[in-house]
Amino acid sequence: MPDPPSGYEAEADDQRWMRRALEEAAVAGELGEVPVGAVIVRAGELLAAGHNLTHTLGDPTAHAEAVAIRRAAQASGHWRLLGCTLYVTLEPCAMCAGAIVLSRMPRLVLARLIRKPACVARWPIWCAIPS
């Protein structure tokens, strides 16, 4: 894993925001979706949230991370999500990992890695897994 960004300190709010991502995952589960949730935070404020909507929308790209990234870009008025942290309940797939990199988000916090490494282990971004 790469070194953390310069000036990085463990965020006291990581668990709070991960709980919010888990709430999004629960909404996905209630809809019959794979229960994955994501939230994007900038400067301690919620910028966007999302959960899986692939079945609901009939859209194979409507993963929690992609939904949250689209909403964050719309809310911020820019596709570059500099200074943001993405909290997601499951390790991102290749598509979502690519979207995270393209959005320029510098920090990712995961609730859980999957058994077969997806993309995070091979990708140069600082990831935190709160205990």
Short mmCIF file of C-alpha atoms in Angstrom, two decimals:
data_model
loop_
_atom_site.label_atom_id
_atom_site.label_comp_id
_atom_site.label_asym_id
_atom_site.label_seq_id
_atom_site.Cartn_x
_atom_site.Cartn_y
_atom_site.Cartn_z
CA MET A 1 0.00 0.00 0.00
CA PRO A 2 1.32 3.49 -0.78
CA ASP A 3 2.28 5.87 1.99
CA PRO A 4 -0.52 8.10 3.29
CA PRO A 5 -0.75 11.62 1.85
CA SER A 6 1.38 14.26 3.50
CA GLY A 7 -0.36 15.71 6.55
CA TYR A 8 -2.71 12.73 6.83
CA GLU A 9 -4.15 12.12 10.28
CA ALA A 10 -6.65 9.46 11.20
CA GLU A 11 -10.07 11.03 10.87
CA ALA A 12 -12.18 10.84 13.99
CA ASP A 13 -15.21 10.99 11.70
CA ASP A 14 -14.30 7.89 9.65
CA GLN A 15 -16.58 5.66 11.69
CA ARG A 16 -19.41 8.21 11.57
CA TRP A 17 -19.27 8.46 7.78
CA MET A 18 -18.92 4.72 7.37
CA ARG A 19 -22.08 4.25 9.43
CA ARG A 20 -23.78 6.62 6.97
CA ALA A 21 -22.50 4.49 4.05
CA LEU A 22 -23.87 1.39 5.82
CA GLU A 23 -27.27 3.12 6.02
CA GLU A 24 -27.12 3.57 2.24
CA ALA A 25 -26.28 -0.12 1.88
CA ALA A 26 -29.36 -0.99 3.93
CA VAL A 27 -31.54 1.06 1.57
CA ALA A 28 -30.08 -0.88 -1.37
CA GLY A 29 -30.88 -4.15 0.38
CA GLU A 30 -34.47 -3.04 0.99
CA LEU A 31 -34.79 -2.43 -2.76
CA GLY A 32 -33.54 -5.94 -3.53
CA GLU A 33 -30.19 -4.61 -4.70
CA VAL A 34 -26.76 -5.88 -3.65
CA PRO A 35 -26.37 -3.99 -0.35
CA VAL A 36 -23.52 -1.61 -1.06
CA GLY A 37 -23.51 2.04 0.01
CA ALA A 38 -21.20 4.99 -0.51
CA VAL A 39 -20.87 8.55 0.74
CA ILE A 40 -18.57 11.34 -0.38
CA VAL A 41 -17.42 13.90 2.17
CA ARG A 42 -15.57 17.18 1.66
CA ALA A 43 -14.32 19.32 4.54
CA GLY A 44 -16.35 17.34 7.06
CA GLU A 45 -19.64 17.83 5.17
CA LEU A 46 -21.66 15.28 3.23
CA LEU A 47 -21.40 16.11 -0.48
CA ALA A 48 -23.28 13.09 -1.87
CA ALA A 49 -24.52 9.62 -1.04
CA GLY A 50 -25.53 6.63 -3.12
CA HIS A 51 -26.35 2.96 -3.05
CA ASN A 52 -26.56 0.24 -5.66
CA LEU A 53 -29.35 0.85 -8.16
CA THR A 54 -28.43 -1.54 -10.97
CA HIS A 55 -31.68 -3.55 -10.85
CA THR A 56 -33.87 -0.58 -9.98
CA LEU A 57 -32.62 1.52 -12.91
CA GLY A 58 -31.76 -1.36 -15.24
CA ASP A 59 -28.31 0.21 -15.48
CA PRO A 60 -25.23 -2.02 -15.13
CA THR A 61 -23.13 1.02 -14.16
CA ALA A 62 -25.37 2.17 -11.28
CA HIS A 63 -23.04 0.90 -8.56
CA ALA A 64 -23.07 2.74 -5.24
CA GLU A 65 -19.72 4.43 -5.90
CA ALA A 66 -20.69 5.56 -9.41
CA VAL A 67 -24.04 6.90 -8.20
CA ALA A 68 -22.34 8.84 -5.40
CA ILE A 69 -19.63 10.18 -7.73
CA ARG A 70 -22.24 11.40 -10.25
CA ARG A 71 -24.22 13.09 -7.49
CA ALA A 72 -21.09 14.67 -5.98
CA ALA A 73 -19.98 16.05 -9.34
CA GLN A 74 -23.43 17.51 -9.87
CA ALA A 75 -23.59 18.98 -6.36
CA SER A 76 -20.11 20.51 -6.58
CA GLY A 77 -20.46 21.68 -10.17
CA HIS A 78 -17.22 20.00 -11.16
CA TRP A 79 -16.08 16.53 -12.15
CA ARG A 80 -12.87 16.81 -10.15
CA LEU A 81 -13.64 15.79 -6.60
CA LEU A 82 -10.43 17.13 -5.11
CA GLY A 83 -10.28 17.17 -1.33
CA CYS A 84 -13.04 14.57 -1.04
CA THR A 85 -13.11 11.23 0.75
CA LEU A 86 -15.20 8.32 -0.48
CA TYR A 87 -16.56 5.94 2.16
CA VAL A 88 -17.76 2.67 0.67
CA THR A 89 -19.00 -0.51 2.29
CA LEU A 90 -17.28 -2.94 -0.07
CA GLU A 91 -14.08 -2.87 -2.11
CA PRO A 92 -14.76 -1.20 -5.47
CA CYS A 93 -14.86 -3.17 -8.71
CA ALA A 94 -12.63 -2.23 -11.66
CA MET A 95 -15.23 0.13 -13.14
CA CYS A 96 -15.73 2.01 -9.87
CA ALA A 97 -12.00 2.09 -9.12
CA GLY A 98 -11.49 3.74 -12.49
CA ALA A 99 -14.22 6.29 -11.77
CA ILE A 100 -12.65 7.10 -8.41
CA VAL A 101 -9.26 7.68 -10.01
CA LEU A 102 -10.76 9.75 -12.84
CA SER A 103 -12.66 11.92 -10.36
CA ARG A 104 -9.33 12.68 -8.64
CA MET A 105 -10.56 11.73 -5.18
CA PRO A 106 -7.46 11.43 -3.00
CA ARG A 107 -8.85 9.24 -0.23
CA LEU A 108 -10.91 6.08 0.01
CA VAL A 109 -12.17 4.43 3.20
CA LEU A 110 -13.40 0.84 2.96
CA ALA A 111 -15.55 -1.11 5.37
CA ARG A 112 -14.52 -4.43 3.88
CA LEU A 113 -12.23 -5.97 1.30
CA ILE A 114 -13.57 -8.82 -0.80
CA ARG A 115 -11.92 -12.26 -0.68
CA LYS A 116 -10.57 -12.06 -4.21
CA PRO A 117 -8.69 -8.78 -4.52
CA ALA A 118 -10.64 -6.40 -6.74
CA CYS A 119 -8.70 -3.27 -7.65
CA VAL A 120 -7.77 -1.46 -4.47
CA ALA A 121 -4.71 -3.56 -3.66
CA ARG A 122 -3.23 -2.66 -7.05
CA TRP A 123 -4.10 1.01 -7.11
CA PRO A 124 -2.01 3.99 -6.01
CA ILE A 125 -4.39 5.75 -3.63
CA TRP A 126 -4.32 5.93 0.13
CA CYS A 127 -6.99 3.65 1.57
CA ALA A 128 -8.04 3.41 5.19
CA ILE A 129 -10.02 0.61 6.77
CA PRO A 130 -11.48 1.80 10.08
CA SER A 131 -11.57 -0.66 12.93
#
